[in-house]
């Protein structure tokens, strides 16, 4: 149980384009989803927290207009990187926590974004 | 502020025991997690401690001392597949909100040698 999927697993795009990453909880309802970014050989940095049906809460230093988060249902959250630039190239990981999994966040497999 | 410290790298021998330490400072401690992360993959959950003491789960055990702001992950009977990064993460209670955020340490890269 507690499986989280992400799509796509990797994406390469040109500078200036927008990229959407989906995060789904497959076998539980995720009341809260988290989006992290991880640069090579560094730990996970929380970007934002999203609760179903409400606006996301962004961490300090994360531009909410650049990283658009939508959590429209209890099983789906999306992260859109708008006008991507090479410095946005990173490993983006989502995690989900549900009503019955309040103690643990379960992570998706991650999305490797490369901006040329 | 919030601060989590763990050693950057460790090396151990197959079949041996290794202990990975984690010290933390956080304003709203609400539990500590250990995750395993292989290169290029997402973290997988290993253990959770919220009360003082030792939690054992097969070859893995995790210990917590809240008064000392200290935890360790103990890996027994090491196998080559245990070579990975081990992330210590503290859950921080966000005052006034319903969200408990995870704050991650930088991770300890464990290399298991034959």
PDB file of C-alpha atoms in Angstrom:
ATOM      1  CA  UNK A   1       0.000   0.000   0.000  1.00  0.00           C
ATOM      2  CA  UNK A   2       0.819   3.750  -0.035  1.00  0.00           C
ATOM      3  CA  UNK A   3       2.124   3.951  -3.600  1.00  0.00           C
ATOM      4  CA  UNK A   4       2.862   7.329  -5.165  1.00  0.00           C
ATOM      5  CA  UNK A   5       3.576   7.754  -8.866  1.00  0.00           C
ATOM      6  CA  UNK A   6       5.061  10.621 -10.822  1.00  0.00           C
ATOM      7  CA  UNK A   7       4.892  11.430 -14.501  1.00  0.00           C
ATOM      8  CA  UNK A   8       7.018  11.939 -16.451  1.00  0.00           C
ATOM      9  CA  UNK A   9      10.042  10.219 -14.951  1.00  0.00           C
ATOM     10  CA  UNK A  10      12.308  12.459 -16.967  1.00  0.00           C
ATOM     11  CA  UNK A  11      11.893  15.411 -19.303  1.00  0.00           C
ATOM     12  CA  UNK A  12      14.183  17.526 -21.459  1.00  0.00           C
ATOM     13  CA  UNK A  13      12.927  20.905 -22.595  1.00  0.00           C
ATOM     14  CA  UNK A  14      14.137  24.110 -24.160  1.00  0.00           C
ATOM     15  CA  UNK A  15      14.726  27.218 -22.110  1.00  0.00           C
ATOM     16  CA  UNK A  16      11.599  29.343 -21.835  1.00  0.00           C
ATOM     17  CA  UNK A  17       9.098  26.522 -22.092  1.00  0.00           C
ATOM     18  CA  UNK A  18       6.813  25.265 -19.334  1.00  0.00           C
ATOM     19  CA  UNK A  19       6.821  21.752 -17.949  1.00  0.00           C
ATOM     20  CA  UNK A  20       4.074  20.032 -15.967  1.00  0.00           C
ATOM     21  CA  UNK A  21       4.833  17.200 -13.538  1.00  0.00           C
ATOM     22  CA  UNK A  22       2.061  15.031 -12.120  1.00  0.00           C
ATOM     23  CA  UNK A  23       2.033  13.322  -8.760  1.00  0.00           C
ATOM     24  CA  UNK A  24      -0.597  10.699  -7.970  1.00  0.00           C
ATOM     25  CA  UNK A  25      -1.401   8.663  -4.897  1.00  0.00           C
ATOM     26  CA  UNK A  26      -2.514   5.317  -6.298  1.00  0.00           C
ATOM     27  CA  UNK A  27      -4.060   3.503  -3.353  1.00  0.00           C
ATOM     28  CA  UNK A  28      -4.888   6.157  -0.801  1.00  0.00           C
ATOM     29  CA  UNK A  29      -6.336   9.636  -0.611  1.00  0.00           C
ATOM     30  CA  UNK A  30      -3.633  12.249  -0.137  1.00  0.00           C
ATOM     31  CA  UNK A  31      -4.890  15.149   1.903  1.00  0.00           C
ATOM     32  CA  UNK A  32      -1.446  16.732   1.745  1.00  0.00           C
ATOM     33  CA  UNK A  33       1.217  16.572  -0.924  1.00  0.00           C
ATOM     34  CA  UNK A  34       4.709  17.972  -0.761  1.00  0.00           C
ATOM     35  CA  UNK A  35       7.028  19.017  -3.566  1.00  0.00           C
ATOM     36  CA  UNK A  36      10.788  18.771  -3.124  1.00  0.00           C
ATOM     37  CA  UNK A  37      13.765  19.621  -5.272  1.00  0.00           C
ATOM     38  CA  UNK A  38      17.103  17.854  -5.040  1.00  0.00           C
ATOM     39  CA  UNK A  39      20.312  19.010  -6.696  1.00  0.00           C
ATOM     40  CA  UNK A  40      23.148  16.525  -7.252  1.00  0.00           C
ATOM     41  CA  UNK A  41      24.758  15.301  -4.035  1.00  0.00           C
ATOM     42  CA  UNK A  42      22.468  17.480  -1.961  1.00  0.00           C
ATOM     43  CA  UNK A  43      19.522  16.648   0.243  1.00  0.00           C
ATOM     44  CA  UNK A  44      15.865  17.254  -0.437  1.00  0.00           C
ATOM     45  CA  UNK A  45      14.687  20.837  -0.171  1.00  0.00           C
ATOM     46  CA  UNK A  46      10.999  21.396   0.432  1.00  0.00           C
ATOM     47  CA  UNK A  47       9.530  23.746  -2.144  1.00  0.00           C
ATOM     48  CA  UNK A  48       5.871  23.810  -1.198  1.00  0.00           C
ATOM     49  CA  UNK A  49       3.081  22.061   0.612  1.00  0.00           C
ATOM     50  CA  UNK A  50      -0.326  21.618  -0.930  1.00  0.00           C
ATOM     51  CA  UNK A  51      -3.564  20.615   0.716  1.00  0.00           C
ATOM     52  CA  UNK A  52      -6.420  19.361  -1.405  1.00  0.00           C
ATOM     53  CA  UNK A  53      -8.708  22.153  -2.469  1.00  0.00           C
ATOM     54  CA  UNK A  54      -6.627  25.024  -1.130  1.00  0.00           C
ATOM     55  CA  UNK A  55      -3.692  27.131  -2.228  1.00  0.00           C
ATOM     56  CA  UNK A  56      -0.196  25.794  -1.809  1.00  0.00           C
ATOM     57  CA  UNK A  57       2.112  27.106   0.880  1.00  0.00           C
ATOM     58  CA  UNK A  58       5.530  27.940  -0.506  1.00  0.00           C
ATOM     59  CA  UNK A  59       8.821  27.855   1.348  1.00  0.00           C
ATOM     60  CA  UNK A  60      10.875  30.977   1.659  1.00  0.00           C
ATOM     61  CA  UNK A  61      12.774  31.739  -1.525  1.00  0.00           C
ATOM     62  CA  UNK A  62      10.531  29.669  -3.801  1.00  0.00           C
ATOM     63  CA  UNK A  63       8.744  31.740  -6.429  1.00  0.00           C
ATOM     64  CA  UNK A  64       5.080  30.808  -6.462  1.00  0.00           C
ATOM     65  CA  UNK A  65       4.536  32.372  -9.876  1.00  0.00           C
ATOM     66  CA  UNK A  66       7.288  30.250 -11.348  1.00  0.00           C
ATOM     67  CA  UNK A  67       6.368  26.968  -9.688  1.00  0.00           C
ATOM     68  CA  UNK A  68       2.621  26.603 -10.003  1.00  0.00           C
ATOM     69  CA  UNK A  69       1.056  23.916  -7.834  1.00  0.00           C
ATOM     70  CA  UNK A  70      -2.438  22.563  -8.178  1.00  0.00           C
ATOM     71  CA  UNK A  71      -3.972  19.959  -5.862  1.00  0.00           C
ATOM     72  CA  UNK A  72      -7.388  19.598  -7.408  1.00  0.00           C
ATOM     73  CA  UNK A  73      -8.257  16.152  -6.101  1.00  0.00           C
ATOM     74  CA  UNK A  74      -7.336  13.812  -3.287  1.00  0.00           C
ATOM     75  CA  UNK A  75      -5.182  11.732  -5.603  1.00  0.00           C
ATOM     76  CA  UNK A  76      -3.523  14.257  -7.897  1.00  0.00           C
ATOM     77  CA  UNK A  77      -1.213  17.227  -7.527  1.00  0.00           C
ATOM     78  CA  UNK A  78       0.643  18.946 -10.353  1.00  0.00           C
ATOM     79  CA  UNK A  79       3.744  21.117 -10.397  1.00  0.00           C
ATOM     80  CA  UNK A  80       4.248  23.368 -13.420  1.00  0.00           C
ATOM     81  CA  UNK A  81       7.645  24.917 -13.918  1.00  0.00           C
ATOM     82  CA  UNK A  82       6.919  28.010 -15.977  1.00  0.00           C
ATOM     83  CA  UNK A  83       9.452  29.579 -18.327  1.00  0.00           C
ATOM     84  CA  UNK A  84      12.063  27.034 -17.326  1.00  0.00           C
ATOM     85  CA  UNK A  85      15.747  27.952 -17.388  1.00  0.00           C
ATOM     86  CA  UNK A  86      18.875  25.784 -17.134  1.00  0.00           C
ATOM     87  CA  UNK A  87      19.205  26.579 -13.422  1.00  0.00           C
ATOM     88  CA  UNK A  88      15.830  24.871 -12.890  1.00  0.00           C
ATOM     89  CA  UNK A  89      17.355  21.575 -13.979  1.00  0.00           C
ATOM     90  CA  UNK A  90      16.990  19.287 -10.989  1.00  0.00           C
ATOM     91  CA  UNK A  91      15.358  16.180  -9.562  1.00  0.00           C
ATOM     92  CA  UNK A  92      11.797  16.998  -8.512  1.00  0.00           C
ATOM     93  CA  UNK A  93      10.184  14.635  -6.015  1.00  0.00           C
ATOM     94  CA  UNK A  94       6.686  14.655  -4.625  1.00  0.00           C
ATOM     95  CA  UNK A  95       5.439  12.976  -1.507  1.00  0.00           C
ATOM     96  CA  UNK A  96       1.971  12.336  -0.216  1.00  0.00           C
ATOM     97  CA  UNK A  97       0.403  11.938   3.161  1.00  0.00           C
ATOM     98  CA  UNK A  98      -3.157  10.759   3.659  1.00  0.00           C
ATOM     99  CA  UNK A  99      -5.745  10.619   6.368  1.00  0.00           C
ATOM    100  CA  UNK A 100      -4.688   7.123   7.351  1.00  0.00           C
ATOM    101  CA  UNK A 101      -0.952   7.742   6.900  1.00  0.00           C
ATOM    102  CA  UNK A 102      -0.624  10.833   9.018  1.00  0.00           C
ATOM    103  CA  UNK A 103       2.749   9.805  10.395  1.00  0.00           C
ATOM    104  CA  UNK A 104       4.563   9.089   7.179  1.00  0.00           C
ATOM    105  CA  UNK A 105       5.183  10.740   3.850  1.00  0.00           C
ATOM    106  CA  UNK A 106       5.441   8.383   0.910  1.00  0.00           C
ATOM    107  CA  UNK A 107       7.590   9.526  -1.965  1.00  0.00           C
ATOM    108  CA  UNK A 108       7.081   9.291  -5.680  1.00  0.00           C
ATOM    109  CA  UNK A 109       9.897   8.028  -7.906  1.00  0.00           C
ATOM    110  CA  UNK A 110      10.935  11.546  -8.910  1.00  0.00           C
ATOM    111  CA  UNK A 111      11.158  13.487 -12.178  1.00  0.00           C
ATOM    112  CA  UNK A 112      14.503  14.422 -13.671  1.00  0.00           C
ATOM    113  CA  UNK A 113      14.159  17.807 -15.415  1.00  0.00           C
ATOM    114  CA  UNK A 114      16.855  19.006 -17.806  1.00  0.00           C
ATOM    115  CA  UNK A 115      16.483  22.446 -19.330  1.00  0.00           C
ATOM    116  CA  UNK A 116      18.674  23.117 -22.336  1.00  0.00           C
TER     117      UNK A 116
ATOM    118  CA  UNK B   1      16.126  27.842  13.534  1.00  0.00           C
ATOM    119  CA  UNK B   2      16.342  24.313  12.259  1.00  0.00           C
ATOM    120  CA  UNK B   3      19.511  22.310  11.823  1.00  0.00           C
ATOM    121  CA  UNK B   4      20.158  18.660  11.135  1.00  0.00           C
ATOM    122  CA  UNK B   5      23.653  17.172  11.055  1.00  0.00           C
ATOM    123  CA  UNK B   6      24.822  13.789   9.812  1.00  0.00           C
ATOM    124  CA  UNK B   7      28.191  12.549   8.581  1.00  0.00           C
ATOM    125  CA  UNK B   8      28.695  13.021   4.878  1.00  0.00           C
ATOM    126  CA  UNK B   9      30.147   9.620   4.081  1.00  0.00           C
ATOM    127  CA  UNK B  10      30.791   6.287   5.767  1.00  0.00           C
ATOM    128  CA  UNK B  11      32.374   3.043   4.669  1.00  0.00           C
ATOM    129  CA  UNK B  12      31.673  -0.395   6.101  1.00  0.00           C
ATOM    130  CA  UNK B  13      32.305  -4.037   5.291  1.00  0.00           C
ATOM    131  CA  UNK B  14      29.761  -6.561   4.090  1.00  0.00           C
ATOM    132  CA  UNK B  15      28.350  -8.513   7.037  1.00  0.00           C
ATOM    133  CA  UNK B  16      29.342  -5.885   9.590  1.00  0.00           C
ATOM    134  CA  UNK B  17      27.278  -3.435  11.647  1.00  0.00           C
ATOM    135  CA  UNK B  18      27.234   0.310  11.015  1.00  0.00           C
ATOM    136  CA  UNK B  19      25.712   3.160  13.009  1.00  0.00           C
ATOM    137  CA  UNK B  20      24.754   6.417  11.320  1.00  0.00           C
ATOM    138  CA  UNK B  21      24.266   9.324  13.704  1.00  0.00           C
ATOM    139  CA  UNK B  22      22.005  12.336  13.369  1.00  0.00           C
ATOM    140  CA  UNK B  23      21.770  15.375  15.619  1.00  0.00           C
ATOM    141  CA  UNK B  24      19.078  17.974  15.254  1.00  0.00           C
ATOM    142  CA  UNK B  25      17.849  21.322  16.487  1.00  0.00           C
ATOM    143  CA  UNK B  26      14.305  22.291  15.707  1.00  0.00           C
ATOM    144  CA  UNK B  27      11.673  24.446  17.307  1.00  0.00           C
ATOM    145  CA  UNK B  28       8.697  22.152  16.947  1.00  0.00           C
ATOM    146  CA  UNK B  29       9.940  18.566  17.025  1.00  0.00           C
ATOM    147  CA  UNK B  30       7.224  16.094  16.147  1.00  0.00           C
ATOM    148  CA  UNK B  31       9.023  12.923  15.134  1.00  0.00           C
ATOM    149  CA  UNK B  32      12.118  11.729  13.303  1.00  0.00           C
ATOM    150  CA  UNK B  33      12.303   9.637  10.159  1.00  0.00           C
ATOM    151  CA  UNK B  34      15.026   7.704   8.413  1.00  0.00           C
ATOM    152  CA  UNK B  35      14.882   7.199   4.667  1.00  0.00           C
ATOM    153  CA  UNK B  36      17.093   5.253   2.269  1.00  0.00           C
ATOM    154  CA  UNK B  37      17.834   6.745  -1.126  1.00  0.00           C
ATOM    155  CA  UNK B  38      19.679   4.999  -3.935  1.00  0.00           C
ATOM    156  CA  UNK B  39      21.283   7.204  -6.561  1.00  0.00           C
ATOM    157  CA  UNK B  40      18.744   8.683  -8.962  1.00  0.00           C
ATOM    158  CA  UNK B  41      15.786   7.298  -7.060  1.00  0.00           C
ATOM    159  CA  UNK B  42      13.305   8.692  -4.571  1.00  0.00           C
ATOM    160  CA  UNK B  43      13.686   8.070  -0.841  1.00  0.00           C
ATOM    161  CA  UNK B  44      12.074   5.006   0.690  1.00  0.00           C
ATOM    162  CA  UNK B  45      10.807   4.976   4.255  1.00  0.00           C
ATOM    163  CA  UNK B  46      12.855   3.008   6.790  1.00  0.00           C
ATOM    164  CA  UNK B  47      11.784   4.024  10.287  1.00  0.00           C
ATOM    165  CA  UNK B  48       9.958   6.508  12.462  1.00  0.00           C
ATOM    166  CA  UNK B  49      10.613   7.534  16.073  1.00  0.00           C
ATOM    167  CA  UNK B  50       8.583   9.981  18.103  1.00  0.00           C
ATOM    168  CA  UNK B  51       9.258   8.666  21.624  1.00  0.00           C
ATOM    169  CA  UNK B  52      12.631   7.985  23.204  1.00  0.00           C
ATOM    170  CA  UNK B  53      14.055   4.551  22.708  1.00  0.00           C
ATOM    171  CA  UNK B  54      14.895   1.953  20.133  1.00  0.00           C
ATOM    172  CA  UNK B  55      12.676   0.818  17.274  1.00  0.00           C
ATOM    173  CA  UNK B  56      13.735  -2.418  15.634  1.00  0.00           C
ATOM    174  CA  UNK B  57      12.658  -3.571  12.189  1.00  0.00           C
ATOM    175  CA  UNK B  58      14.583  -6.536  10.851  1.00  0.00           C
ATOM    176  CA  UNK B  59      18.178  -5.597  10.075  1.00  0.00           C
ATOM    177  CA  UNK B  60      17.461  -1.940  10.724  1.00  0.00           C
ATOM    178  CA  UNK B  61      17.018  -0.237  14.096  1.00  0.00           C
ATOM    179  CA  UNK B  62      16.578   3.425  14.941  1.00  0.00           C
ATOM    180  CA  UNK B  63      17.122   5.149  18.258  1.00  0.00           C
ATOM    181  CA  UNK B  64      15.906   8.512  19.515  1.00  0.00           C
ATOM    182  CA  UNK B  65      16.804  10.718  22.479  1.00  0.00           C
ATOM    183  CA  UNK B  66      14.690  13.845  22.426  1.00  0.00           C
ATOM    184  CA  UNK B  67      16.500  15.469  25.359  1.00  0.00           C
ATOM    185  CA  UNK B  68      19.805  15.181  23.496  1.00  0.00           C
ATOM    186  CA  UNK B  69      18.417  15.959  20.043  1.00  0.00           C
ATOM    187  CA  UNK B  70      20.040  12.762  18.825  1.00  0.00           C
ATOM    188  CA  UNK B  71      19.143   9.753  16.748  1.00  0.00           C
ATOM    189  CA  UNK B  72      20.995   6.909  15.113  1.00  0.00           C
ATOM    190  CA  UNK B  73      20.220   4.311  12.475  1.00  0.00           C
ATOM    191  CA  UNK B  74      21.800   0.912  13.032  1.00  0.00           C
ATOM    192  CA  UNK B  75      22.252  -1.449  10.108  1.00  0.00           C
ATOM    193  CA  UNK B  76      23.179  -5.060  10.877  1.00  0.00           C
ATOM    194  CA  UNK B  77      24.479  -7.833   8.623  1.00  0.00           C
ATOM    195  CA  UNK B  78      25.349  -5.328   5.937  1.00  0.00           C
ATOM    196  CA  UNK B  79      24.737  -6.296   2.341  1.00  0.00           C
ATOM    197  CA  UNK B  80      26.118  -4.745  -0.818  1.00  0.00           C
ATOM    198  CA  UNK B  81      22.640  -3.496  -1.704  1.00  0.00           C
ATOM    199  CA  UNK B  82      22.686  -1.357   1.447  1.00  0.00           C
ATOM    200  CA  UNK B  83      25.083   1.010  -0.322  1.00  0.00           C
ATOM    201  CA  UNK B  84      22.966   4.163  -0.541  1.00  0.00           C
ATOM    202  CA  UNK B  85      22.364   7.552   1.036  1.00  0.00           C
ATOM    203  CA  UNK B  86      20.590   7.544   4.374  1.00  0.00           C
ATOM    204  CA  UNK B  87      18.563  10.626   5.123  1.00  0.00           C
ATOM    205  CA  UNK B  88      17.601  11.773   8.588  1.00  0.00           C
ATOM    206  CA  UNK B  89      14.455  13.912   8.555  1.00  0.00           C
ATOM    207  CA  UNK B  90      12.760  15.735  11.391  1.00  0.00           C
ATOM    208  CA  UNK B  91       9.088  16.575  11.338  1.00  0.00           C
ATOM    209  CA  UNK B  92       8.500  20.113  12.466  1.00  0.00           C
ATOM    210  CA  UNK B  93       5.171  21.215  13.768  1.00  0.00           C
ATOM    211  CA  UNK B  94       4.094  24.396  12.040  1.00  0.00           C
ATOM    212  CA  UNK B  95       2.441  26.607  14.577  1.00  0.00           C
ATOM    213  CA  UNK B  96      -0.977  27.773  13.561  1.00  0.00           C
ATOM    214  CA  UNK B  97      -1.181  25.356  10.664  1.00  0.00           C
ATOM    215  CA  UNK B  98      -2.145  21.794  10.047  1.00  0.00           C
ATOM    216  CA  UNK B  99       0.942  20.821   8.152  1.00  0.00           C
ATOM    217  CA  UNK B 100       3.897  19.050   9.678  1.00  0.00           C
ATOM    218  CA  UNK B 101       6.880  19.637   7.446  1.00  0.00           C
ATOM    219  CA  UNK B 102       9.814  17.275   7.034  1.00  0.00           C
ATOM    220  CA  UNK B 103      13.240  18.865   7.249  1.00  0.00           C
ATOM    221  CA  UNK B 104      15.967  16.718   5.770  1.00  0.00           C
ATOM    222  CA  UNK B 105      19.597  16.418   6.684  1.00  0.00           C
ATOM    223  CA  UNK B 106      22.168  16.333   3.906  1.00  0.00           C
ATOM    224  CA  UNK B 107      22.286  12.541   4.008  1.00  0.00           C
ATOM    225  CA  UNK B 108      25.034  10.049   4.737  1.00  0.00           C
ATOM    226  CA  UNK B 109      26.449   8.175   1.761  1.00  0.00           C
ATOM    227  CA  UNK B 110      27.208   4.641   2.905  1.00  0.00           C
ATOM    228  CA  UNK B 111      29.546   2.489   0.851  1.00  0.00           C
ATOM    229  CA  UNK B 112      29.511  -1.228   1.675  1.00  0.00           C
ATOM    230  CA  UNK B 113      32.672  -3.014   0.591  1.00  0.00           C
ATOM    231  CA  UNK B 114      33.184  -6.751   0.087  1.00  0.00           C
TER     232      UNK B 114
END
